[in-house]
Coordinates of C-alpha atoms and ligand atoms in Angstrom, one line a residue:
M28 CA 28.4 -6.7 -8.3
R29 CA 25.2 -6.6 -6.3
M30 CA 26.4 -9.6 -4.3
T31 CA 29.6 -7.8 -3.4
L32 CA 27.8 -4.7 -2.3
F33 CA 25.4 -6.8 -0.2
A34 CA 28.3 -8.7 1.4
L35 CA 29.8 -5.4 2.4
A36 CA 26.5 -4.2 3.8
A37 CA 26.2 -7.3 5.9
L38 CA 29.7 -6.8 7.2
L39 CA 28.9 -3.2 8.2
A40 CA 25.8 -4.3 9.9
S41 CA 27.7 -6.8 12.1
S42 CA 30.2 -4.3 13.5
S43 CA 27.9 -3.1 16.2
A44 CA 28.7 -2.4 19.8
L45 CA 26.5 -2.4 22.9
A46 CA 26.2 1.3 23.3
D47 CA 24.1 4.2 22.4
T48 CA 24.8 5.9 19.0
L49 CA 24.7 9.6 18.6
V50 CA 24.3 10.9 15.1
T51 CA 25.4 14.6 15.2
N52 CA 25.9 17.5 12.9
A53 CA 22.9 16.4 10.8
N54 CA 20.8 18.6 8.5
G55 CA 17.8 16.6 9.6
I56 CA 14.3 16.8 8.0
Q57 CA 11.1 14.9 8.5
V58 CA 7.3 15.5 8.8
D59 CA 6.1 15.9 12.4
A60 CA 2.9 14.5 13.8
N61 CA 1.0 17.6 12.7
G62 CA 2.1 17.3 9.1
K63 CA 4.6 20.1 9.3
V64 CA 8.3 20.0 8.3
E65 CA 10.4 19.4 11.4
R66 CA 14.2 20.2 11.3
F67 CA 16.6 18.4 13.6
T68 CA 20.3 18.2 14.2
G69 CA 20.9 14.8 15.6
I70 CA 19.5 11.4 16.7
L71 CA 20.3 9.6 19.9
I72 CA 19.8 5.9 19.2
G73 CA 19.6 3.2 21.9
D74 CA 21.4 -0.1 21.6
D75 CA 18.0 -1.6 20.8
G76 CA 18.1 0.3 17.5
K77 CA 15.3 2.6 18.4
V78 CA 15.3 6.4 18.6
K79 CA 15.8 7.6 22.2
R80 CA 15.8 11.3 21.4
L81 CA 15.7 13.7 18.5
L82 CA 18.0 16.7 18.9
H83 CA 17.2 20.2 17.8
G84 CA 20.5 22.0 18.3
E85 CA 21.1 21.0 21.9
M86 CA 24.5 19.5 22.7
L87 CA 24.6 16.2 24.7
K88 CA 27.5 15.2 26.9
L89 CA 27.4 11.5 26.9
R90 CA 29.8 8.7 27.9
D91 CA 30.2 5.4 26.2
T92 CA 28.4 6.7 23.2
K93 CA 29.4 6.0 19.6
V94 CA 29.4 9.3 17.7
V95 CA 28.5 9.4 14.0
D96 CA 29.3 12.7 12.4
A97 CA 26.8 13.3 9.6
K98 CA 29.0 16.1 8.3
A99 CA 26.1 18.5 7.8
Q100 CA 24.6 16.2 5.2
T101 CA 20.8 15.8 5.0
V102 CA 19.3 13.1 7.1
M103 CA 15.7 11.9 6.8
P104 CA 13.6 9.0 7.8
G105 CA 13.9 5.9 5.6
L106 CA 11.3 6.1 2.9
I107 CA 8.4 3.6 2.7
D108 CA 6.8 2.3 -0.5
A109 CA 3.2 1.6 0.3
H110 CA 2.7 -0.5 -2.8
G111 CA 5.3 -2.7 -4.4
H112 CA 6.0 -6.2 -5.5
I113 CA 9.1 -7.3 -3.7
M114 CA 10.1 -10.6 -5.3
A115 CA 9.0 -9.5 -8.8
L116 CA 11.5 -6.6 -8.4
G117 CA 14.1 -8.9 -7.2
F118 CA 13.7 -11.2 -10.2
T119 CA 13.8 -8.2 -12.5
A120 CA 17.3 -7.4 -11.0
L121 CA 18.5 -10.9 -11.7
Q122 CA 17.3 -11.1 -15.3
L123 CA 19.0 -9.8 -18.4
D124 CA 18.4 -6.1 -18.9
L125 CA 18.0 -5.2 -22.6
T126 CA 16.9 -1.6 -22.2
G127 CA 18.6 0.7 -24.6
T128 CA 19.9 -2.0 -27.0
R129 CA 20.8 -0.2 -30.2
S130 CA 20.8 -3.1 -32.6
L131 CA 20.1 -6.8 -32.8
A132 CA 23.9 -7.4 -32.6
D133 CA 23.9 -5.4 -29.4
L134 CA 21.1 -7.6 -28.0
Q135 CA 23.0 -10.7 -29.0
A136 CA 26.2 -9.5 -27.4
R137 CA 24.4 -8.8 -24.1
L138 CA 22.7 -12.2 -24.2
K139 CA 26.0 -14.0 -24.9
A140 CA 27.7 -12.3 -22.0
Y141 CA 24.7 -13.0 -19.6
A142 CA 24.6 -16.7 -20.7
A143 CA 28.3 -17.0 -20.0
A144 CA 28.1 -15.3 -16.6
N145 CA 25.0 -17.3 -15.5
P146 CA 25.7 -20.9 -16.5
N147 CA 23.2 -22.2 -13.8
V148 CA 20.2 -20.2 -14.9
R149 CA 17.9 -22.8 -16.4
W150 CA 15.6 -20.4 -18.3
I151 CA 17.3 -17.2 -19.5
Q152 CA 14.8 -14.4 -19.1
G153 CA 15.3 -10.8 -20.0
R154 CA 13.4 -7.7 -21.0
G155 CA 13.6 -4.2 -22.4
W156 CA 14.5 -4.4 -26.1
N157 CA 12.8 -2.1 -28.5
Q158 CA 13.3 -2.7 -32.2
E159 CA 12.1 0.8 -32.9
L160 CA 15.5 2.0 -31.7
W161 CA 17.3 -0.3 -34.2
A162 CA 18.3 1.0 -37.7
D163 CA 16.2 -1.6 -39.6
K164 CA 13.4 -1.8 -37.0
R165 CA 13.0 -5.5 -37.7
F166 CA 11.6 -7.7 -35.0
P167 CA 14.1 -10.4 -33.7
T168 CA 13.4 -14.0 -34.6
A169 CA 13.9 -17.3 -32.9
A170 CA 16.8 -18.0 -35.2
D171 CA 18.5 -14.7 -34.2
I172 CA 18.4 -16.0 -30.6
D173 CA 19.4 -19.6 -31.4
A174 CA 22.6 -18.2 -33.0
V175 CA 23.7 -17.1 -29.6
V176 CA 22.1 -19.5 -27.1
S177 CA 20.6 -22.8 -28.2
D178 CA 21.4 -25.1 -25.3
R179 CA 18.7 -23.8 -22.9
P180 CA 15.4 -21.8 -23.2
V181 CA 15.6 -18.0 -23.7
W182 CA 12.6 -15.6 -23.3
L183 CA 13.2 -11.9 -23.9
G184 CA 10.4 -9.4 -23.4
R185 CA 9.9 -6.2 -25.4
V186 CA 10.1 -3.0 -23.5
D187 CA 6.3 -2.6 -23.2
G188 CA 5.7 -6.1 -22.0
H189 CA 3.3 -6.8 -24.8
A190 CA 5.6 -9.1 -26.9
A191 CA 8.5 -11.4 -26.3
I192 CA 10.9 -13.4 -28.4
A193 CA 11.6 -17.1 -27.7
N194 CA 14.4 -19.3 -28.9
S195 CA 13.8 -22.8 -30.3
A196 CA 14.7 -24.4 -26.9
A197 CA 12.0 -22.3 -25.2
M198 CA 9.4 -23.3 -27.7
Q199 CA 10.4 -26.9 -27.4
A200 CA 10.4 -26.8 -23.6
A201 CA 6.9 -25.3 -23.7
G202 CA 5.6 -28.0 -25.9
F203 CA 5.1 -25.6 -28.7
A204 CA 4.7 -27.1 -32.2
L205 CA 4.8 -25.4 -35.6
N206 CA 1.1 -25.8 -36.0
T207 CA 0.2 -24.4 -32.6
Q208 CA -2.4 -21.7 -33.1
A209 CA -2.2 -18.3 -31.3
P210 CA -5.1 -17.8 -29.0
T211 CA -7.6 -15.0 -29.6
G212 CA -6.0 -11.6 -28.9
G213 CA -2.5 -13.0 -29.7
R214 CA -0.1 -13.5 -32.5
I215 CA 3.0 -15.7 -33.2
E216 CA 5.7 -14.9 -35.8
N217 CA 9.0 -16.7 -36.1
G218 CA 9.3 -17.0 -32.3
L219 CA 7.8 -13.6 -31.5
F220 CA 4.8 -14.0 -29.2
V221 CA 2.5 -11.1 -29.0
D222 CA -0.1 -10.3 -26.2
A223 CA -2.3 -13.2 -25.4
A224 CA 0.1 -15.6 -27.2
M225 CA 2.8 -14.9 -24.6
G226 CA 1.0 -17.1 -22.0
L227 CA 1.7 -20.2 -24.2
I228 CA 5.4 -19.9 -23.1
E229 CA 5.1 -18.0 -19.8
S230 CA 2.8 -20.6 -18.3
K231 CA 5.6 -23.2 -18.9
I232 CA 8.5 -21.4 -17.3
P233 CA 9.4 -23.4 -14.2
A234 CA 8.6 -21.7 -10.9
P235 CA 11.8 -20.4 -9.2
T236 CA 13.6 -22.6 -6.8
P237 CA 14.0 -21.6 -3.2
A238 CA 17.7 -20.8 -3.9
E239 CA 16.6 -18.5 -6.8
Q240 CA 14.1 -16.8 -4.6
D241 CA 16.8 -16.2 -1.9
S242 CA 19.0 -14.6 -4.6
A243 CA 16.1 -12.4 -5.7
L244 CA 15.5 -11.3 -2.2
V245 CA 19.1 -10.4 -1.7
A246 CA 19.0 -8.4 -5.0
V247 CA 15.8 -6.6 -4.2
Q248 CA 17.1 -5.5 -0.7
T249 CA 20.1 -3.9 -2.3
M250 CA 17.8 -2.1 -4.8
M251 CA 15.5 -0.8 -2.1
L252 CA 18.3 0.3 0.3
S253 CA 20.3 2.1 -2.4
N254 CA 17.1 4.0 -3.4
G255 CA 16.4 5.0 0.2
L256 CA 13.6 2.6 0.9
T257 CA 13.8 0.9 4.3
A258 CA 10.3 -0.6 4.1
A259 CA 7.6 -1.5 1.6
A260 CA 4.2 -3.1 1.5
D261 CA 4.3 -6.2 -0.6
M262 CA 1.1 -6.3 -2.5
G263 CA 0.1 -9.9 -3.1
T264 CA 2.7 -12.1 -1.4
A265 CA 2.6 -15.7 -2.7
P266 CA 3.1 -18.6 -0.2
D267 CA 6.6 -19.5 -1.5
E268 CA 7.6 -15.8 -1.3
W269 CA 6.4 -15.7 2.3
L270 CA 8.7 -18.7 3.0
A271 CA 11.7 -16.9 1.3
M272 CA 11.1 -13.8 3.4
N273 CA 11.0 -15.9 6.6
R274 CA 14.2 -17.7 5.6
A275 CA 15.9 -14.4 5.3
G276 CA 14.4 -13.3 8.6
Q277 CA 15.7 -16.4 10.4
A278 CA 19.1 -16.1 8.8
G279 CA 19.4 -12.5 10.0
T280 CA 19.7 -11.2 6.4
L281 CA 16.5 -9.2 6.2
N282 CA 17.6 -5.6 6.2
V283 CA 14.4 -4.0 5.0
R284 CA 10.9 -4.1 6.5
I285 CA 8.2 -5.9 4.6
M286 CA 4.5 -5.3 5.3
S287 CA 3.0 -8.3 3.5
Y288 CA -0.5 -8.6 1.9
A289 CA -1.4 -12.1 1.0
G290 CA -2.3 -12.6 -2.7
G291 CA -6.0 -13.3 -2.7
I292 CA -8.1 -15.6 -0.6
P293 CA -6.1 -18.7 -1.6
G294 CA -2.9 -16.9 -0.6
M295 CA -4.5 -15.9 2.7
K296 CA -5.4 -19.5 3.5
A297 CA -2.0 -20.9 2.5
I298 CA 0.2 -18.4 4.5
N299 CA 0.9 -18.6 8.2
G300 CA -1.9 -21.1 8.9
G301 CA -4.6 -18.7 7.6
R302 CA -3.9 -16.0 10.2
P303 CA -2.3 -12.6 10.3
S304 CA 1.3 -12.9 11.6
D305 CA 3.0 -11.1 14.5
W306 CA 5.6 -8.5 13.7
L307 CA 8.6 -10.8 13.2
Y308 CA 12.4 -10.5 13.2
G309 CA 12.6 -7.2 15.0
D310 CA 9.6 -5.7 13.1
R311 CA 11.1 -6.6 9.7
L312 CA 8.2 -8.8 8.5
H313 CA 4.5 -8.7 9.1
L314 CA 1.6 -10.3 7.3
G315 CA -1.4 -8.1 8.1
G316 CA -3.6 -7.9 5.0
V317 CA -5.0 -9.5 1.9
K318 CA -4.8 -8.0 -1.6
L319 CA -7.8 -8.4 -4.0
Y320 CA -8.5 -7.1 -7.5
A321 CA -11.6 -5.3 -8.6
D322 CA -10.5 -4.6 -12.2
G323 CA -7.6 -4.5 -14.6
A324 CA -5.4 -1.6 -15.9
L325 CA -6.1 1.5 -17.9
G326 CA -3.5 1.0 -20.6
S327 CA -4.9 -2.3 -21.8
R328 CA -8.5 -1.0 -21.3
G329 CA -9.0 -3.5 -18.4
A330 CA -10.0 -0.7 -16.0
W331 CA -13.7 -0.9 -15.3
L332 CA -15.4 2.4 -16.1
K333 CA -18.9 3.8 -15.5
Q334 CA -19.1 5.0 -19.1
A335 CA -17.5 3.6 -22.3
Y336 CA -13.8 4.3 -23.2
A337 CA -13.4 7.5 -25.2
D338 CA -11.1 5.7 -27.6
K339 CA -13.0 2.4 -27.8
P340 CA -16.7 3.1 -27.3
D341 CA -17.8 -0.6 -27.4
T342 CA -16.2 -1.3 -24.0
R343 CA -16.3 -0.2 -20.4
G344 CA -13.4 -2.4 -19.4
L345 CA -13.4 -5.5 -17.2
Q346 CA -15.4 -6.1 -14.0
F347 CA -13.6 -8.9 -12.2
L348 CA -16.1 -9.7 -9.6
T349 CA -19.9 -9.2 -9.0
D350 CA -20.9 -7.1 -6.0
A351 CA -21.8 -10.3 -4.1
Q352 CA -18.5 -12.0 -5.0
I353 CA -16.3 -9.1 -3.9
F354 CA -18.2 -8.7 -0.7
E355 CA -17.9 -12.4 0.1
Q356 CA -14.1 -12.4 -0.4
A357 CA -13.5 -9.1 1.4
N358 CA -15.7 -10.3 4.3
A359 CA -13.9 -13.6 4.6
A360 CA -10.6 -11.6 5.0
A361 CA -12.1 -9.1 7.4
A362 CA -13.7 -11.8 9.5
G363 CA -10.2 -13.4 9.8
G364 CA -8.8 -10.1 11.2
Y365 CA -7.0 -9.0 8.1
Q366 CA -6.7 -5.6 6.6
L367 CA -7.9 -5.3 3.0
A368 CA -6.1 -3.8 0.1
I369 CA -8.2 -3.9 -3.1
H370 CA -6.9 -2.9 -6.5
A371 CA -9.3 -0.5 -8.2
I372 CA -8.3 1.7 -11.3
G373 CA -11.6 2.6 -13.1
D374 CA -14.4 4.7 -11.6
A375 CA -16.8 1.8 -11.6
A376 CA -14.4 -0.4 -9.8
N377 CA -13.6 2.3 -7.2
A378 CA -17.4 2.8 -6.6
Q379 CA -17.8 -1.0 -6.2
V380 CA -14.9 -1.2 -3.7
I381 CA -16.1 1.8 -1.7
S382 CA -19.6 0.3 -1.4
T383 CA -18.0 -3.0 -0.2
Y384 CA -16.0 -1.2 2.4
E385 CA -19.0 0.8 3.6
K386 CA -20.7 -2.5 4.3
L387 CA -17.6 -3.8 6.1
T388 CA -17.3 -0.7 8.2
A389 CA -20.9 -1.0 9.2
A390 CA -20.2 -4.6 10.3
Y391 CA -16.7 -4.3 11.8
G392 CA -16.5 -0.7 13.1
Q393 CA -13.8 1.9 12.5
D394 CA -10.0 1.7 12.3
R395 CA -9.8 -1.3 10.0
R396 CA -8.0 1.0 7.5
W397 CA -9.5 -0.5 4.4
R398 CA -7.2 0.4 1.5
I399 CA -7.9 1.1 -2.2
E400 CA -4.9 0.4 -4.3
H401 CA -4.2 3.0 -7.1
F402 CA -7.5 4.9 -6.7
Q403 CA -6.7 6.2 -10.2
I404 CA -9.9 7.2 -12.0
V405 CA -12.6 8.1 -9.6
D406 CA -16.0 9.7 -10.0
P407 CA -15.7 13.0 -8.1
A408 CA -19.0 12.2 -6.4
D409 CA -17.5 9.1 -4.9
I410 CA -14.4 10.6 -3.3
P411 CA -16.2 12.1 -0.3
R412 CA -17.4 8.6 0.6
L413 CA -13.9 7.5 1.7
K414 CA -13.5 9.4 4.9
P415 CA -16.7 8.2 6.7
A416 CA -15.9 4.6 5.7
G417 CA -12.4 4.8 7.1
I418 CA -10.7 4.1 3.7
I419 CA -7.1 4.9 2.8
A420 CA -6.2 6.0 -0.7
S421 CA -3.0 4.2 -1.7
M422 CA -1.7 6.0 -4.8
Q423 CA 1.4 6.1 -6.9
P424 CA 2.6 9.5 -8.1
T425 CA 4.7 8.2 -11.0
H426 CA 1.8 6.4 -12.5
Q427 CA 0.3 9.9 -13.1
T428 CA 3.4 11.1 -15.0
S429 CA 3.7 7.8 -17.0
D430 CA 0.0 7.6 -17.8
R431 CA -1.2 11.1 -18.5
L432 CA -1.3 11.0 -22.3
M433 CA -2.8 7.5 -22.3
A434 CA -5.4 8.5 -19.6
E435 CA -6.4 11.5 -21.7
A436 CA -6.9 9.2 -24.7
R437 CA -8.9 6.6 -22.7
L438 CA -11.1 9.0 -20.9
G439 CA -11.4 12.1 -23.0
P440 CA -11.2 15.6 -21.6
D441 CA -14.4 15.5 -19.5
R442 CA -13.7 12.6 -17.2
L443 CA -10.3 13.6 -15.8
K444 CA -11.6 15.6 -12.8
G445 CA -11.2 12.7 -10.4
A446 CA -8.1 11.2 -12.0
Y447 CA -5.0 10.9 -9.8
A448 CA -6.8 13.5 -7.6
W449 CA -4.2 13.7 -4.8
Q450 CA -5.0 17.2 -3.5
T451 CA -8.8 16.6 -3.6
V452 CA -8.2 13.5 -1.4
E453 CA -5.9 15.5 0.9
K454 CA -8.5 18.3 1.3
L455 CA -11.1 15.8 2.4
G456 CA -8.9 14.6 5.2
I457 CA -8.5 11.1 3.7
P458 CA -5.3 9.3 4.7
I459 CA -2.9 9.0 1.7
A460 CA -0.1 6.4 1.3
F461 CA 2.3 6.9 -1.6
G462 CA 4.2 4.2 -3.4
S463 CA 5.6 3.2 -6.8
D464 CA 4.0 -0.2 -7.8
F465 CA 7.6 -1.4 -8.5
P466 CA 8.6 -3.1 -10.8
V467 CA 5.9 -1.5 -12.9
E468 CA 7.6 1.8 -12.1
S469 CA 11.1 2.4 -10.7
P470 CA 11.4 1.7 -7.0
N471 CA 13.2 5.1 -6.6
P472 CA 10.9 7.2 -4.4
F473 CA 12.5 10.5 -5.3
P474 CA 10.9 10.8 -8.7
G475 CA 7.6 9.9 -6.9
L476 CA 8.1 12.8 -4.4
A477 CA 8.9 15.1 -7.3
A478 CA 5.8 14.1 -9.3
A479 CA 3.6 14.5 -6.2
I480 CA 4.6 18.2 -5.8
S481 CA 4.9 19.1 -9.5
R482 CA 2.7 16.8 -11.6
Q483 CA 5.7 16.7 -13.9
D484 CA 7.9 13.9 -15.1
M485 CA 11.7 13.7 -14.7
N486 CA 12.1 16.0 -17.7
G487 CA 9.8 18.7 -16.3
Q488 CA 6.9 17.7 -18.7
P489 CA 4.4 19.1 -19.1
P490 CA 5.3 22.7 -18.3
G491 CA 3.4 23.9 -15.3
G492 CA 2.3 20.3 -14.4
W493 CA -0.6 18.1 -15.5
R494 CA -3.8 19.3 -13.8
P495 CA -1.6 21.2 -11.4
E496 CA -4.5 21.8 -9.0
E497 CA -4.0 18.2 -7.8
R498 CA -0.3 18.8 -6.7
V499 CA 0.4 18.3 -3.1
S500 CA 2.8 20.2 -0.8
F501 CA 6.3 18.9 -0.1
E502 CA 5.2 18.0 3.5
Q503 CA 2.2 16.1 2.2
A504 CA 4.3 14.3 -0.4
L505 CA 7.0 13.3 2.2
S506 CA 4.3 12.2 4.6
G507 CA 2.8 10.0 2.0
F508 CA 6.1 8.2 1.6
T509 CA 6.8 8.0 5.4
R510 CA 4.1 8.5 8.0
G511 CA 1.2 7.9 5.6
A512 CA 2.7 4.7 4.3
A513 CA 3.4 3.5 7.8
Y514 CA -0.1 4.3 8.9
A515 CA -1.5 2.4 5.9
G516 CA 0.4 -0.7 7.2
F517 CA -0.6 -0.3 10.9
A518 CA 3.1 0.5 11.5
E519 CA 3.0 4.1 12.6
Q520 CA 4.0 3.2 16.2
R521 CA 7.2 1.5 14.7
I522 CA 8.4 3.4 11.6
G523 CA 7.7 6.4 9.4
A524 CA 9.3 9.1 11.6
L525 CA 12.4 9.4 13.8
D526 CA 10.3 9.8 17.0
P527 CA 11.4 8.4 20.4
G528 CA 10.4 4.7 20.6
K529 CA 10.4 4.1 16.8
W530 CA 13.1 2.3 14.9
A531 CA 16.1 4.4 13.9
D532 CA 15.6 3.8 10.1
F533 CA 17.0 6.7 8.3
I534 CA 18.9 7.8 5.1
I535 CA 21.6 10.3 4.3
V536 CA 21.1 12.0 1.0
D537 CA 23.2 14.4 -1.2
R538 CA 20.9 17.4 -1.1
D539 CA 18.5 19.2 1.2
V540 CA 15.2 17.8 -0.1
G541 CA 13.2 20.5 1.5
K542 CA 15.0 23.3 -0.3
V543 CA 15.4 22.1 -3.9
D544 CA 12.9 22.2 -6.8
A545 CA 11.1 19.2 -8.2
Q546 CA 13.6 18.4 -10.9
A547 CA 16.5 18.4 -8.4
L548 CA 14.4 16.5 -5.8
A549 CA 13.8 13.8 -8.4
R550 CA 17.6 13.3 -8.8
T551 CA 18.4 13.0 -5.1
Q552 CA 21.1 10.4 -4.5
V553 CA 21.2 8.3 -1.4
R554 CA 24.6 8.0 0.3
E555 CA 23.8 5.8 3.3
T556 CA 20.9 3.8 4.5
W557 CA 20.5 2.8 8.2
V558 CA 18.0 0.3 9.6
A559 CA 17.4 -0.2 13.3
G560 CA 20.4 2.1 14.1
K561 CA 22.8 0.1 11.9
K562 CA 24.3 1.2 8.6
V563 CA 23.1 -1.5 6.1
W564 CA 24.0 0.2 2.8
E565 CA 26.6 2.8 1.7
K566 CA 27.3 4.3 -1.7
K567 CA 30.7 3.4 -3.0
Ligands
ZN8 ZN1 0.7 -3.5 -7.9

């Protein structure tokens, strides 16, 4: 199905002519350079795929121009996800989806169908089952899986990612014996591997082949384009992933724009000869930064806090690096001309990263656009330190809606003031880039836009929004997913707005996103996606 859609998209892309294209009769909306909503009625696109002129009601009399009638539909710049994991999302799309299975028999039926449809998949991987939704609530066993597939390894993750079921072939392939002990923090029961025990199998799953990576990259592009994303920052590109992206660029099959951040210092050294790359393949691929980690995540209490966890007073989470270590790594990247994007969730981690960046700014000067990824739980006293140090807050609105109850439990009521504090960041004039952290959250940016303006989830919960003083305006939200995300990738001269000289990357959607409420905004459907003035995806 996905392959068919993509083949169609490729066909559409190739039917170009050497002429200007005029998109007319558009209900256009974007954020202008001053952060205000700008309405427009048409786009004149040169045959180089870049915007020549944005129209505001005037009629153009042009010869030799291809006219595209937008039929009064809403047209907006292609959205940009400032923090995602491109290949991980692509592999998610290729794996067996078990979300919503209503019984073990249902899981088995889906597994059987997937195995039959994918005879060449060496290790069958899937995710999303939840035995709590099944009548008997019994965990599946290796024997349950063997009954359906026994000729090759099967590894199926539970919906929360904290447990997975293996079949006998998977345990055998991983060298697992009946007397193998679960590591500390893990548990094994009849083929069910919980938490730390999951690594016993996962570390033995063979790395994907180049052909499998190419398939994943095809799948992820369709997912992005169908959700209205024309670009994304890839947070932690691995060397083999970089090669896959370049293969697609060379083959002319890269239809999204990827701003790549190498995964750690080893990744930095292994990619592109240890140097940032140029903008490649018509600005579709650029390696400009390095991704580092200062701590873990809040849900598993890996986020590094200044004070103990409210719901586990014997821990403050995980400090990944000493101050000296994180400076040494960050400085190595900065000296090589890279931008830095450092993951920091807890307030102690954020304070450490800010201090690191303050030193780098003193050494390297302004406009290096140091990024903090997530910037989730921050001591309010530390937030004003960002602007003087030239730091960008890269935040994910849907993390707030997914995390709020868990965050309240982890932190207690008195430490939420600097949590997911978007409006506080805006008011201080700190640049914001919005994203989703896909595949952790859905790549669909519209629930993210809706969460940003409402502090409510898809179902409108909680009423009035969670800590609603941290809502942002519609303009600020849209900017975070367009201009702000482009700026965070040093790409604001190329993408993020339909201004003359920038790429004509735009989407046509089914409602006026500037006039609907948050619940309707979250449900916006994309009808067409255009990149560099060419239609690359269309809803069937
Ligand atoms: Zn991430």
